[in-house]
Short mmCIF file of C-alpha atoms and ligand atoms in Angstrom, two decimals:
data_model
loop_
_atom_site.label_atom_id
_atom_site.label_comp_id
_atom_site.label_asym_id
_atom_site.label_seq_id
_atom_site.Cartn_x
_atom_site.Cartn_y
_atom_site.Cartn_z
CA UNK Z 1 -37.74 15.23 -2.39
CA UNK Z 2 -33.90 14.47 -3.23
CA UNK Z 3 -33.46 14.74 0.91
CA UNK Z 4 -36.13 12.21 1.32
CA UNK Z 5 -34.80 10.02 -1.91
CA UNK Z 6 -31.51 10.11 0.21
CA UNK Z 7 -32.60 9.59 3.91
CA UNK Z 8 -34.64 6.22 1.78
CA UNK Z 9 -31.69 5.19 0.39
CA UNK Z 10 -29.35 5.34 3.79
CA UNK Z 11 -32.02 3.42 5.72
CA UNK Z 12 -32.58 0.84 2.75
CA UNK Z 13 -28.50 0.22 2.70
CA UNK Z 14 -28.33 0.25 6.85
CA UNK Z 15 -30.85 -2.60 6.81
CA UNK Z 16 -28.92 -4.40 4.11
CA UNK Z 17 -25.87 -4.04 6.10
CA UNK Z 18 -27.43 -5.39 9.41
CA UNK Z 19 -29.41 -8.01 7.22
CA UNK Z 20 -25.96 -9.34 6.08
CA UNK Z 21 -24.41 -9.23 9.66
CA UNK Z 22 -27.80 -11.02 10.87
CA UNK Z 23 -27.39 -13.72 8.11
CA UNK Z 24 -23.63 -14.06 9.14
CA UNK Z 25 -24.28 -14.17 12.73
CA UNK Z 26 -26.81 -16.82 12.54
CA UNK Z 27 -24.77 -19.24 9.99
CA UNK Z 28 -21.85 -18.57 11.81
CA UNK Z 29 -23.49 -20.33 14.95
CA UNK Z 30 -25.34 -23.24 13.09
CA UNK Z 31 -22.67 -24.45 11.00
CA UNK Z 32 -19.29 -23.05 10.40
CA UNK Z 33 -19.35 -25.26 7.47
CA UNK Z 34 -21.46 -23.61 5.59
CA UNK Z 35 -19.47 -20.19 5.43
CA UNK Z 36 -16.54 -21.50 3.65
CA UNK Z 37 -13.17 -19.61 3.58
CA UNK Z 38 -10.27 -21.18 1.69
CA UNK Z 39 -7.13 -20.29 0.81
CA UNK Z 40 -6.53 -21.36 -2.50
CA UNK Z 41 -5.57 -19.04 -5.06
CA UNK Z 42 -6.19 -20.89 -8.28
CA UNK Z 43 -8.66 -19.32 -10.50
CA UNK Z 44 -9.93 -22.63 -11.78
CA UNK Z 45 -10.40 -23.97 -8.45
CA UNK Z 46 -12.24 -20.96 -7.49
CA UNK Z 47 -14.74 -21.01 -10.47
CA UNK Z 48 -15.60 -24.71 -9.82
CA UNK Z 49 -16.67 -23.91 -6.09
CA UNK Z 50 -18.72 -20.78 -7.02
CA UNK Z 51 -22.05 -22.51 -7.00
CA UNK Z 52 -24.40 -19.29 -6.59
CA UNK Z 53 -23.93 -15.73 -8.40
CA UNK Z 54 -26.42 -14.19 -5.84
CA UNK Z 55 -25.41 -11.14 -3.90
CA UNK Z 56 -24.21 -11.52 -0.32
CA UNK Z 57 -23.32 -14.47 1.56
CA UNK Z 58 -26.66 -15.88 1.15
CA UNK Z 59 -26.61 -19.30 2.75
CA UNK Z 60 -23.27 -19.32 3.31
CA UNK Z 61 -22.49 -20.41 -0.18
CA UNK Z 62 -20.24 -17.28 -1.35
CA UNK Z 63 -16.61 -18.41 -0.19
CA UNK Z 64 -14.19 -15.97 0.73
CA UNK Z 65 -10.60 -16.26 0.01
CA UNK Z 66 -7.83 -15.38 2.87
CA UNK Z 67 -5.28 -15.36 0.01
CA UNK Z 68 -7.64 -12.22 -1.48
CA UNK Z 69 -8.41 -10.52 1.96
CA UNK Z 70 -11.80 -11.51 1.76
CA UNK Z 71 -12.46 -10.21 5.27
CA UNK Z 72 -15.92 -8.01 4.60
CA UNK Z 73 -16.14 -4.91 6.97
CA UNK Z 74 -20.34 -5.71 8.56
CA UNK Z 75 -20.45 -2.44 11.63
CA UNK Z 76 -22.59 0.11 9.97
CA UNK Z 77 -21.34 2.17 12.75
CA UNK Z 78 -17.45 1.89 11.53
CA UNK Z 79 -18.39 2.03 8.27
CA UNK Z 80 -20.05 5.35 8.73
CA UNK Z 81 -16.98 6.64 10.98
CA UNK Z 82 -14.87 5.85 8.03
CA UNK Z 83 -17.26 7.54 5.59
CA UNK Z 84 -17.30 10.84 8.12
CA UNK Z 85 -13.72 11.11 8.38
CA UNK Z 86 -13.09 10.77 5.05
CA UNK Z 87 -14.79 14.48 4.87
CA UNK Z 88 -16.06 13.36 1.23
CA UNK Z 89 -17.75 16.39 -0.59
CA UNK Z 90 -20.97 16.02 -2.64
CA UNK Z 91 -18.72 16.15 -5.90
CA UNK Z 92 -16.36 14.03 -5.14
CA UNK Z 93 -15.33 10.93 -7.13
CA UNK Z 94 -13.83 8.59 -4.88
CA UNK Z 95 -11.96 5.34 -5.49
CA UNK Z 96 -12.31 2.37 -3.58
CA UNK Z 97 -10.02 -0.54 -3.76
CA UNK Z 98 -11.71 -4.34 -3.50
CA UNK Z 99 -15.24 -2.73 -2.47
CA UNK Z 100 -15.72 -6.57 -1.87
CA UNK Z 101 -19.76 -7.11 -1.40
CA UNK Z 102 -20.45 -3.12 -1.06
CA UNK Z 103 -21.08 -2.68 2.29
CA UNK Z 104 -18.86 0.23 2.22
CA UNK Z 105 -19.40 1.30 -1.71
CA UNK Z 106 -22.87 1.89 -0.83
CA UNK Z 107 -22.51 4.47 1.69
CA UNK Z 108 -19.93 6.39 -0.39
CA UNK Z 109 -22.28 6.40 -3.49
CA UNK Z 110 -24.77 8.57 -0.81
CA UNK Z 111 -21.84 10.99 0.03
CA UNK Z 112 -20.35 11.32 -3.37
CA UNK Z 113 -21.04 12.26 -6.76
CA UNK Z 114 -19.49 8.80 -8.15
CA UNK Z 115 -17.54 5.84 -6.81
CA UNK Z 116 -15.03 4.02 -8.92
CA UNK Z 117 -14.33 0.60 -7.55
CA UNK Z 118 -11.42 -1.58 -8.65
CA UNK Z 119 -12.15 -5.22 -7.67
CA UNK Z 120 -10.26 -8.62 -8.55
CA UNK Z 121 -13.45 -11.10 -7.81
CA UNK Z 122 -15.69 -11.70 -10.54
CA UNK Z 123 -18.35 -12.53 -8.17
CA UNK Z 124 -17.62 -9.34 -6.16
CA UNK Z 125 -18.03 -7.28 -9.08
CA UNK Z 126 -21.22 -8.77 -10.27
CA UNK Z 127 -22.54 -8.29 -6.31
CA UNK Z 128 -21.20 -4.66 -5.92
CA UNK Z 129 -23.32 -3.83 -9.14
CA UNK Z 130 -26.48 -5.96 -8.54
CA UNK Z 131 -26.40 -3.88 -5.18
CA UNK Z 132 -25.78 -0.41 -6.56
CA UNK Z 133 -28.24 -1.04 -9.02
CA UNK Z 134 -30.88 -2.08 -6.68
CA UNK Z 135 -30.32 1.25 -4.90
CA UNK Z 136 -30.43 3.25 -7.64
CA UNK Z 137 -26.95 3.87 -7.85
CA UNK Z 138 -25.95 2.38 -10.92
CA UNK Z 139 -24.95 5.72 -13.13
CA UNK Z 140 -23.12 6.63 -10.54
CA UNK Z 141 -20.80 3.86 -9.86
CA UNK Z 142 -18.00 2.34 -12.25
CA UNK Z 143 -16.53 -1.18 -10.85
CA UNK Z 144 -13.12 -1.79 -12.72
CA UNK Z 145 -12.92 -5.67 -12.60
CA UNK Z 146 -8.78 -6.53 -12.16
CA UNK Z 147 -5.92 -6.40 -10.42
CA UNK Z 148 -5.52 -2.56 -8.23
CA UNK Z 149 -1.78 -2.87 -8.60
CA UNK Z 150 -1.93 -3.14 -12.66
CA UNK Z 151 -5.28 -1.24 -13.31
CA UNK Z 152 -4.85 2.50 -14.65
CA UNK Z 153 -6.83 4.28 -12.04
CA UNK Z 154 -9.35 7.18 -13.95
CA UNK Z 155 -8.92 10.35 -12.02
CA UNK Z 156 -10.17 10.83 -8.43
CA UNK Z 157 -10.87 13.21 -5.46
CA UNK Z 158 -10.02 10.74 -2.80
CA UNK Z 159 -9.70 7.38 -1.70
CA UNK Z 160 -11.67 5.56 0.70
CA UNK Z 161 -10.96 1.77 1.14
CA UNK Z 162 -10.77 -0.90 3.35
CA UNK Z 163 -8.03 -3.08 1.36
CA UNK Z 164 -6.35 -5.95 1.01
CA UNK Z 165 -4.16 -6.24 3.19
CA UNK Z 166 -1.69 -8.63 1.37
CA UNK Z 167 -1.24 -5.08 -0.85
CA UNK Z 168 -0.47 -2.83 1.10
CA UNK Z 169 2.79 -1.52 0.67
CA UNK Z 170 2.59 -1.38 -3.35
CA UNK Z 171 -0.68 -0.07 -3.17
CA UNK Z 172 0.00 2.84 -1.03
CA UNK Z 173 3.27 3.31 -2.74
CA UNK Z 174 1.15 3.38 -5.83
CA UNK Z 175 -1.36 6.13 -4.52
CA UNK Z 176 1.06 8.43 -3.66
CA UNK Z 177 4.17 8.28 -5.96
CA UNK Z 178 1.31 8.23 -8.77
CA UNK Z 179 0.22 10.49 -10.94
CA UNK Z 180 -3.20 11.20 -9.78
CA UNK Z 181 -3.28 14.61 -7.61
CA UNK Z 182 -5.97 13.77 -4.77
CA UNK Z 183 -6.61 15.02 -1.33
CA UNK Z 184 -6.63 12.23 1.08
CA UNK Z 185 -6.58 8.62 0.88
CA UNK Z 186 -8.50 7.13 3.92
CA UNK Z 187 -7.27 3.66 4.44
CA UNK Z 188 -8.50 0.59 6.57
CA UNK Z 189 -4.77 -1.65 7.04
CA UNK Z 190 -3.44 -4.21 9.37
CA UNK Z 191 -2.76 -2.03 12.27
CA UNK Z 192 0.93 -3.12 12.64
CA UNK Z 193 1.32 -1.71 8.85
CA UNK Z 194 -0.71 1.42 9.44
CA UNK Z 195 1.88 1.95 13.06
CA UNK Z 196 4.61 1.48 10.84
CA UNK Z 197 3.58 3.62 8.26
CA UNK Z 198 2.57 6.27 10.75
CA UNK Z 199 5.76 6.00 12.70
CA UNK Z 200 8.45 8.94 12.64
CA UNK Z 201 12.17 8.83 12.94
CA UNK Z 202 13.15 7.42 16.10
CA UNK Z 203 10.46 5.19 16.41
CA UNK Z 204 11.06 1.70 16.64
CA UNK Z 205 8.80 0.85 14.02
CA UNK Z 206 10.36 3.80 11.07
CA UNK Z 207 11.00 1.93 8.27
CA UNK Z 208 12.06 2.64 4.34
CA UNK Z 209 8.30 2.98 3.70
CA UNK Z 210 7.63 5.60 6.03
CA UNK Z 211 10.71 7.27 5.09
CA UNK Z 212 9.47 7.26 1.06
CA UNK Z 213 6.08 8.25 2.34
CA UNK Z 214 6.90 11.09 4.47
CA UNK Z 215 9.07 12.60 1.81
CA UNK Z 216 5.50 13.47 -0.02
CA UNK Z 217 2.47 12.67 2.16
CA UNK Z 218 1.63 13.48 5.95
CA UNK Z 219 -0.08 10.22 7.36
CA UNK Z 220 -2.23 10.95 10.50
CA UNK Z 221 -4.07 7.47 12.57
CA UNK Z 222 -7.78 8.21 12.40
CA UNK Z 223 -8.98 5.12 14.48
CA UNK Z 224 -8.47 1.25 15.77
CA UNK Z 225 -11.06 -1.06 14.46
CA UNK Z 226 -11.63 -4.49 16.05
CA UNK Z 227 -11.59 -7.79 14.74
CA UNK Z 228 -15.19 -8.65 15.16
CA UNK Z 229 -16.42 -5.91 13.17
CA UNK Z 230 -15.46 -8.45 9.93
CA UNK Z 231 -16.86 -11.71 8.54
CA UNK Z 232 -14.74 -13.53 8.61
CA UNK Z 233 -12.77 -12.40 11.89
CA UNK Z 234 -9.10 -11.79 10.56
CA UNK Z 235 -6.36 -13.10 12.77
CA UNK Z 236 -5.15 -9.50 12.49
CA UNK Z 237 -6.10 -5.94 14.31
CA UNK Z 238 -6.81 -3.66 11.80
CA UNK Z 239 -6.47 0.28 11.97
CA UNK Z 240 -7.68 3.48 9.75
CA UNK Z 241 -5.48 6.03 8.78
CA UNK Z 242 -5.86 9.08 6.34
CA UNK Z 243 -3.14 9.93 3.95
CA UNK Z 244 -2.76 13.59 3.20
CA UNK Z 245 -0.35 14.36 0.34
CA UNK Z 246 1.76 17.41 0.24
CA UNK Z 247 1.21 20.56 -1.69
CA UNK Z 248 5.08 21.31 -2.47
CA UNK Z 249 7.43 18.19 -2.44
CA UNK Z 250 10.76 18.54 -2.89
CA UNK Z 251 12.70 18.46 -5.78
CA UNK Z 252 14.38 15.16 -6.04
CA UNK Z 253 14.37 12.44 -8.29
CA UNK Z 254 12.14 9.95 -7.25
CA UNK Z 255 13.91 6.73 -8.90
CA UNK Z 256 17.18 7.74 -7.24
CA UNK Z 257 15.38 8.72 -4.15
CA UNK Z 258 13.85 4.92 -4.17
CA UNK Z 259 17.45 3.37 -4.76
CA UNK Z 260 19.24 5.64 -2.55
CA UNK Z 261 16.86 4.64 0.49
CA UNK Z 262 16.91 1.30 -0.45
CA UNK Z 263 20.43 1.32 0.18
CA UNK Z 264 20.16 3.17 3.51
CA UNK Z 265 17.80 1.10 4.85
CA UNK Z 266 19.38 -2.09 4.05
CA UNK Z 267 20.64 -2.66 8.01
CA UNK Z 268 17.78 -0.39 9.18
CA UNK Z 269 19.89 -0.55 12.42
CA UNK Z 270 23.46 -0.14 11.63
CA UNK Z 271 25.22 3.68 11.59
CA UNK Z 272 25.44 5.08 8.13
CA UNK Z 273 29.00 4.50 8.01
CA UNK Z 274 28.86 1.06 8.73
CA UNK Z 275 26.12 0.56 5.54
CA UNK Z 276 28.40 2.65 3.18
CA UNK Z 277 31.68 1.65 4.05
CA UNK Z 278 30.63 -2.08 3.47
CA UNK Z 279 32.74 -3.58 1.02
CA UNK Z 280 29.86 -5.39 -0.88
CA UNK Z 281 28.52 -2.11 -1.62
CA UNK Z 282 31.69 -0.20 -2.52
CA UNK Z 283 32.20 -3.15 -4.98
CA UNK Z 284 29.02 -2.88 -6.63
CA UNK Z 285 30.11 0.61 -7.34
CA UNK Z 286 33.53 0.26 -8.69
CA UNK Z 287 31.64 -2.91 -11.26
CA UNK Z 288 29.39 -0.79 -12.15
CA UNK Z 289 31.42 2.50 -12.84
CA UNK Z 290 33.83 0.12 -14.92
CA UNK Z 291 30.98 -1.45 -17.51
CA UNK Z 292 28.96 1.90 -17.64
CA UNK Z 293 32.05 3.80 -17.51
CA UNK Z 294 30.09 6.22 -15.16
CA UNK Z 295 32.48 7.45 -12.25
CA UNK Z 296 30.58 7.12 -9.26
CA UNK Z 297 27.06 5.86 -9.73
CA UNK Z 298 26.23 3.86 -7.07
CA UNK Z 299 24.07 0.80 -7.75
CA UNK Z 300 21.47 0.20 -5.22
CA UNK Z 301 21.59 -4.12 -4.95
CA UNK Z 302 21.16 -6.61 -2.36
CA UNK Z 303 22.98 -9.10 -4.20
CA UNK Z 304 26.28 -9.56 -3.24
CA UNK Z 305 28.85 -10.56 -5.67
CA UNK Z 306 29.70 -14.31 -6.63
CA UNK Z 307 32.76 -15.88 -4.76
CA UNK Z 308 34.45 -15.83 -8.62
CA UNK Z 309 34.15 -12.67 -9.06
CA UNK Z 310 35.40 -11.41 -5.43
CA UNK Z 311 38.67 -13.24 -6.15
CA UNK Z 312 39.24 -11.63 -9.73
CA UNK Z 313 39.89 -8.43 -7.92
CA UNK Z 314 43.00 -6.91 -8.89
CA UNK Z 315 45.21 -5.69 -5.85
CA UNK Z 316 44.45 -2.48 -8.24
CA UNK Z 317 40.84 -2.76 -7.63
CA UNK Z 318 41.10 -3.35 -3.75
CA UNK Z 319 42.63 0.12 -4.24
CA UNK Z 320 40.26 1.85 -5.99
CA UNK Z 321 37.97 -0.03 -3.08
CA UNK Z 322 40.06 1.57 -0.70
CA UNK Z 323 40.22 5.26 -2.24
CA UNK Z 324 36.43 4.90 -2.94
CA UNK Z 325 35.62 4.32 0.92
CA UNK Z 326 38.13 7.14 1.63
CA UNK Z 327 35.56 9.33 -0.44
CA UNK Z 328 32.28 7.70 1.19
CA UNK Z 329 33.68 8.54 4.68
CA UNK Z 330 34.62 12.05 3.85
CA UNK Z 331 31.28 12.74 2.52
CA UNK Z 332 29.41 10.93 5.60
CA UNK Z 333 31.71 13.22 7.68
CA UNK Z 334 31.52 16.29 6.07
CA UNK Z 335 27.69 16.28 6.98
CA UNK Z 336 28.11 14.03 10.79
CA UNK Z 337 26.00 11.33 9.06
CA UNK Z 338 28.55 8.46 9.79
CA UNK Z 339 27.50 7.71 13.43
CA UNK Z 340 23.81 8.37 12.50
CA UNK Z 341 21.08 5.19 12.09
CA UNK Z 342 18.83 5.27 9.04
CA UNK Z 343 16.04 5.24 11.26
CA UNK Z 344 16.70 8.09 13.18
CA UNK Z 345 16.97 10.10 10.12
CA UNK Z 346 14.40 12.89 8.58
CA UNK Z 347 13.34 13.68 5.39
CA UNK Z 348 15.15 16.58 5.32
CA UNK Z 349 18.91 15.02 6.44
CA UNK Z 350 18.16 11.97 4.26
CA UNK Z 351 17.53 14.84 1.35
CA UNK Z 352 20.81 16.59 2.65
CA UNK Z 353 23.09 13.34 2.39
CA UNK Z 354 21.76 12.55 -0.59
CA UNK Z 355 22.86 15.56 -2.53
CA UNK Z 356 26.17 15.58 -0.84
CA UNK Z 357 26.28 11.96 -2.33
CA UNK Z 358 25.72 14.32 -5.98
CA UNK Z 359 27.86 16.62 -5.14
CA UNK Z 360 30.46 14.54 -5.18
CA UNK Z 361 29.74 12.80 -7.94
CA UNK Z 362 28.16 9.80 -6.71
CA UNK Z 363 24.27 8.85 -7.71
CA UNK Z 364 22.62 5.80 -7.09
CA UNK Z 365 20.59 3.71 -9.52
CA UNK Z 366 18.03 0.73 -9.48
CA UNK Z 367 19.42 -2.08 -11.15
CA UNK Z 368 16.84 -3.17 -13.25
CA UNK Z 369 15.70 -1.11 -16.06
CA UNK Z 370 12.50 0.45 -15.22
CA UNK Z 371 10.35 2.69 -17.72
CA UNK Z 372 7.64 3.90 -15.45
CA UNK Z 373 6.73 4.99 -11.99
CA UNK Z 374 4.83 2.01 -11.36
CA UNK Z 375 7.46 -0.38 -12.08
CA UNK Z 376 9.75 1.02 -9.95
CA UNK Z 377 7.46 0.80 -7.13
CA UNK Z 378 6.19 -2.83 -7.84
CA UNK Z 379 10.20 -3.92 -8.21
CA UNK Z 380 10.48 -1.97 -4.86
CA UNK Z 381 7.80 -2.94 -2.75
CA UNK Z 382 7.06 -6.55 -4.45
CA UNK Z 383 2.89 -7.47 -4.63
C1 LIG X 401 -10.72 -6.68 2.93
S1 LIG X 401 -11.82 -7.05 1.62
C2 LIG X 401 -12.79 -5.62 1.69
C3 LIG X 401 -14.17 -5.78 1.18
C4 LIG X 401 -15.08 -4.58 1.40
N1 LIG X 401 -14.44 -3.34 1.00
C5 LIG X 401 -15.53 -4.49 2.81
O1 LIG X 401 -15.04 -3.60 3.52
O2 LIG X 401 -16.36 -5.27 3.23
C6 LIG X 401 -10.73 -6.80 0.25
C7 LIG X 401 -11.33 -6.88 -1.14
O3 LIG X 401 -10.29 -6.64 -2.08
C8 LIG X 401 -10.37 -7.56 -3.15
N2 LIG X 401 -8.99 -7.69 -3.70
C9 LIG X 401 -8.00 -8.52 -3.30
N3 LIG X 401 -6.88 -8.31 -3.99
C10 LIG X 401 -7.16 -7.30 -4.87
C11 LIG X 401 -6.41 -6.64 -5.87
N4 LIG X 401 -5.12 -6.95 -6.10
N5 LIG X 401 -7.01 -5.67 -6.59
C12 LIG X 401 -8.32 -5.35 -6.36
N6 LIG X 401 -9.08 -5.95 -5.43
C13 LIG X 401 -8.51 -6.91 -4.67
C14 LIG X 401 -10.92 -8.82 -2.53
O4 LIG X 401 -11.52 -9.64 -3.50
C15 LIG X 401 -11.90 -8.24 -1.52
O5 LIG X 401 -13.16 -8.06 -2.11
#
């Protein structure tokens, strides 16, 4: 009976699915006027031009926003390959982020025991629960309506989204610097994000991301998906990946970690010595080591310091510059990091410079004061 309720349900939210791309297909070719996408962000705006609360795009009349990432995933057949990989067990609560119109939350709500959905469209959220609801679905789903950077996510098994991709980088620095423990995060991204994010050391593409990322998640590419499989067709290519995070990570602090990578990767493609030794930087240090009285905390900044204040330096400052660098190179040195490039580096030698960095004294710091986790990734990674 519950096999049958199920098999019933699957077909019902397949025909949806193709009933939507039908309806999309056809008003696409009569009128692209009707299917209106804008890019205003104003909430006001927005409210004025919502003229019908029905579910899906129903003649043409639900607009999508670009500056929200309205593009709505319509191939059943990629949105089952992203349900299969995401190897979702019958208990599993997974999270989705912007579930959009459902097309997606619907077929996780058949493979798992509950979805919770964080959306920032009132209209989407009032869809996504008309639809559930219609299914049968509705004790089974919970659609937070807000922002997925600020909302407090409950606790979760895994994550299975196709997001927006004007997010990204907070978001996925969010999922796995946060506190939740979960066992994959299956993610549909802009596939130049997802090939940086899966690129290794060496790789043209490794960036300060992939370099925080790696240091507690294995990222592995589960497929390409084309542009035509959305309404409306992004400008983008798009790409899945699957986010594994790692049993034991290593014992570092994460908000020096952030700051001391920061710095690193702040001329992605200069040698380390050339970064370090830069005067900017061994400035920052000696100001900041004078009004904390801290000897040797290093201050991770991309401001530089005003013209004023560069000429108040005291010939005794230049030296304290000067003995400063003297320390900087020996400690590059001691561990042959000075002719190395950032993004050549792994985890495991950007863990071993950084505690020669503390073993010497020298520990690096965000500038702003930051309470939580999530503020230090937000300040790092911007919205
Ligand atoms: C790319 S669409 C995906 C829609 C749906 N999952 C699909 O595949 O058809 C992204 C969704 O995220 C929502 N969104 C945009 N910014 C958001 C944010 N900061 N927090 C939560 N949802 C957001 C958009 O309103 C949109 O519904």
């Amino acid at each position: 009976m519950l096999h049958l309720c199920k098999d019933l349900s699957t077909k019902i939210s397949r025909l949806i699915v193709i009933r939507q791309q039908f309806l999309l297909h056809q008003l696409r070719a009569k009128s692209s006027r009707r299917f209106i996408i804008r890019d205003s962000d104003n909430e006001e705006d927005e409210e004025d031009e919502i003229v019908d609360k029905e579910p899906e795009i129903q003649e043409g009349r639900l607009h999508l926003f670009k500056s929200r990432g309205q593009h709505l995933l319509t191939n059943p057949r990629i949105l089952d390959s992203i349900v299969r990989k995401s190897n979702i067990r019958p208990s599993d609560t997974v999270l989705e982020i912007g579930p959009g119109t459902g097309n997606l939350t619907m077929k996780l709500l058949e493979a798992a025991q509950r979805v919770v959905a964080v959306e920032i469209d009132k209209r989407m959220v009032e869809i996504v629960q008309k639809r559930a609801a219609e299914l049968g679905f509705e004790d089974r789903i919970t659609v937070i309506g807000g922002d997925a950077l600020k909302a407090e996510f409950p606790r979760f098994d895994l994550v299975v989204a196709n997001i927006p991709y004007g997010i990204s980088s907070p978001l996925v620095a969010k999922l796995v610097f946060g506190e939740n423990k979960f066992r994959s995060a299956t993610l549909l991204l802009q596939k130049e994000f997802a090939r940086r994010i899966l690129a290794n050391p060496g790789d043209s593409e490794f960036n300060r991301l992939a370099a925080n990322v790696k240091l507690v998640a294995e990222v592995e590419f589960v497929m390409d998906v084309s542009k035509k499989d959305f309404v409306p067709i992004p400008k983008v290519d798009s790409s899945v990946i699957k986010i594994h995070p790692k049993e034991d990570i290593p014992v570092v602090n994460l908000n020096e970690w952030w700051a001391f990578t920061r710095t690193c990767f702040s001329k992605k493609n200069k040698t380390l010595g050339a970064i370090f030794k830069q005067k900017k930087k061994l400035m920052e240090l000696i100001r900041l080591s004078e009004t904390r009285g801290v000897e040797g905390t290093f201050e991770a900044s991309d401001d530089g310091m005003s013209s004023e204040q560069e000429s108040d330096l005291s010939s005794s400052s230049n030296k304290r510059i000067s003995s400063f660098r003297e320390k900087v190179i020996d400690i590059l040195r001691s561990g042959e990091f000075e002719g190395k490039r950032p993004s050549k580096l792994s985890t495991e030698e950007f863990l071993v410079l950084l505690s020669l960095f503390n073993q010497a004294g020298i520990y690096f710091h965000d500038q702003a004061k930051l309470n939580t986790a999530s503020d230090v990734l937000l300040a790092s990674y911007g919205s």
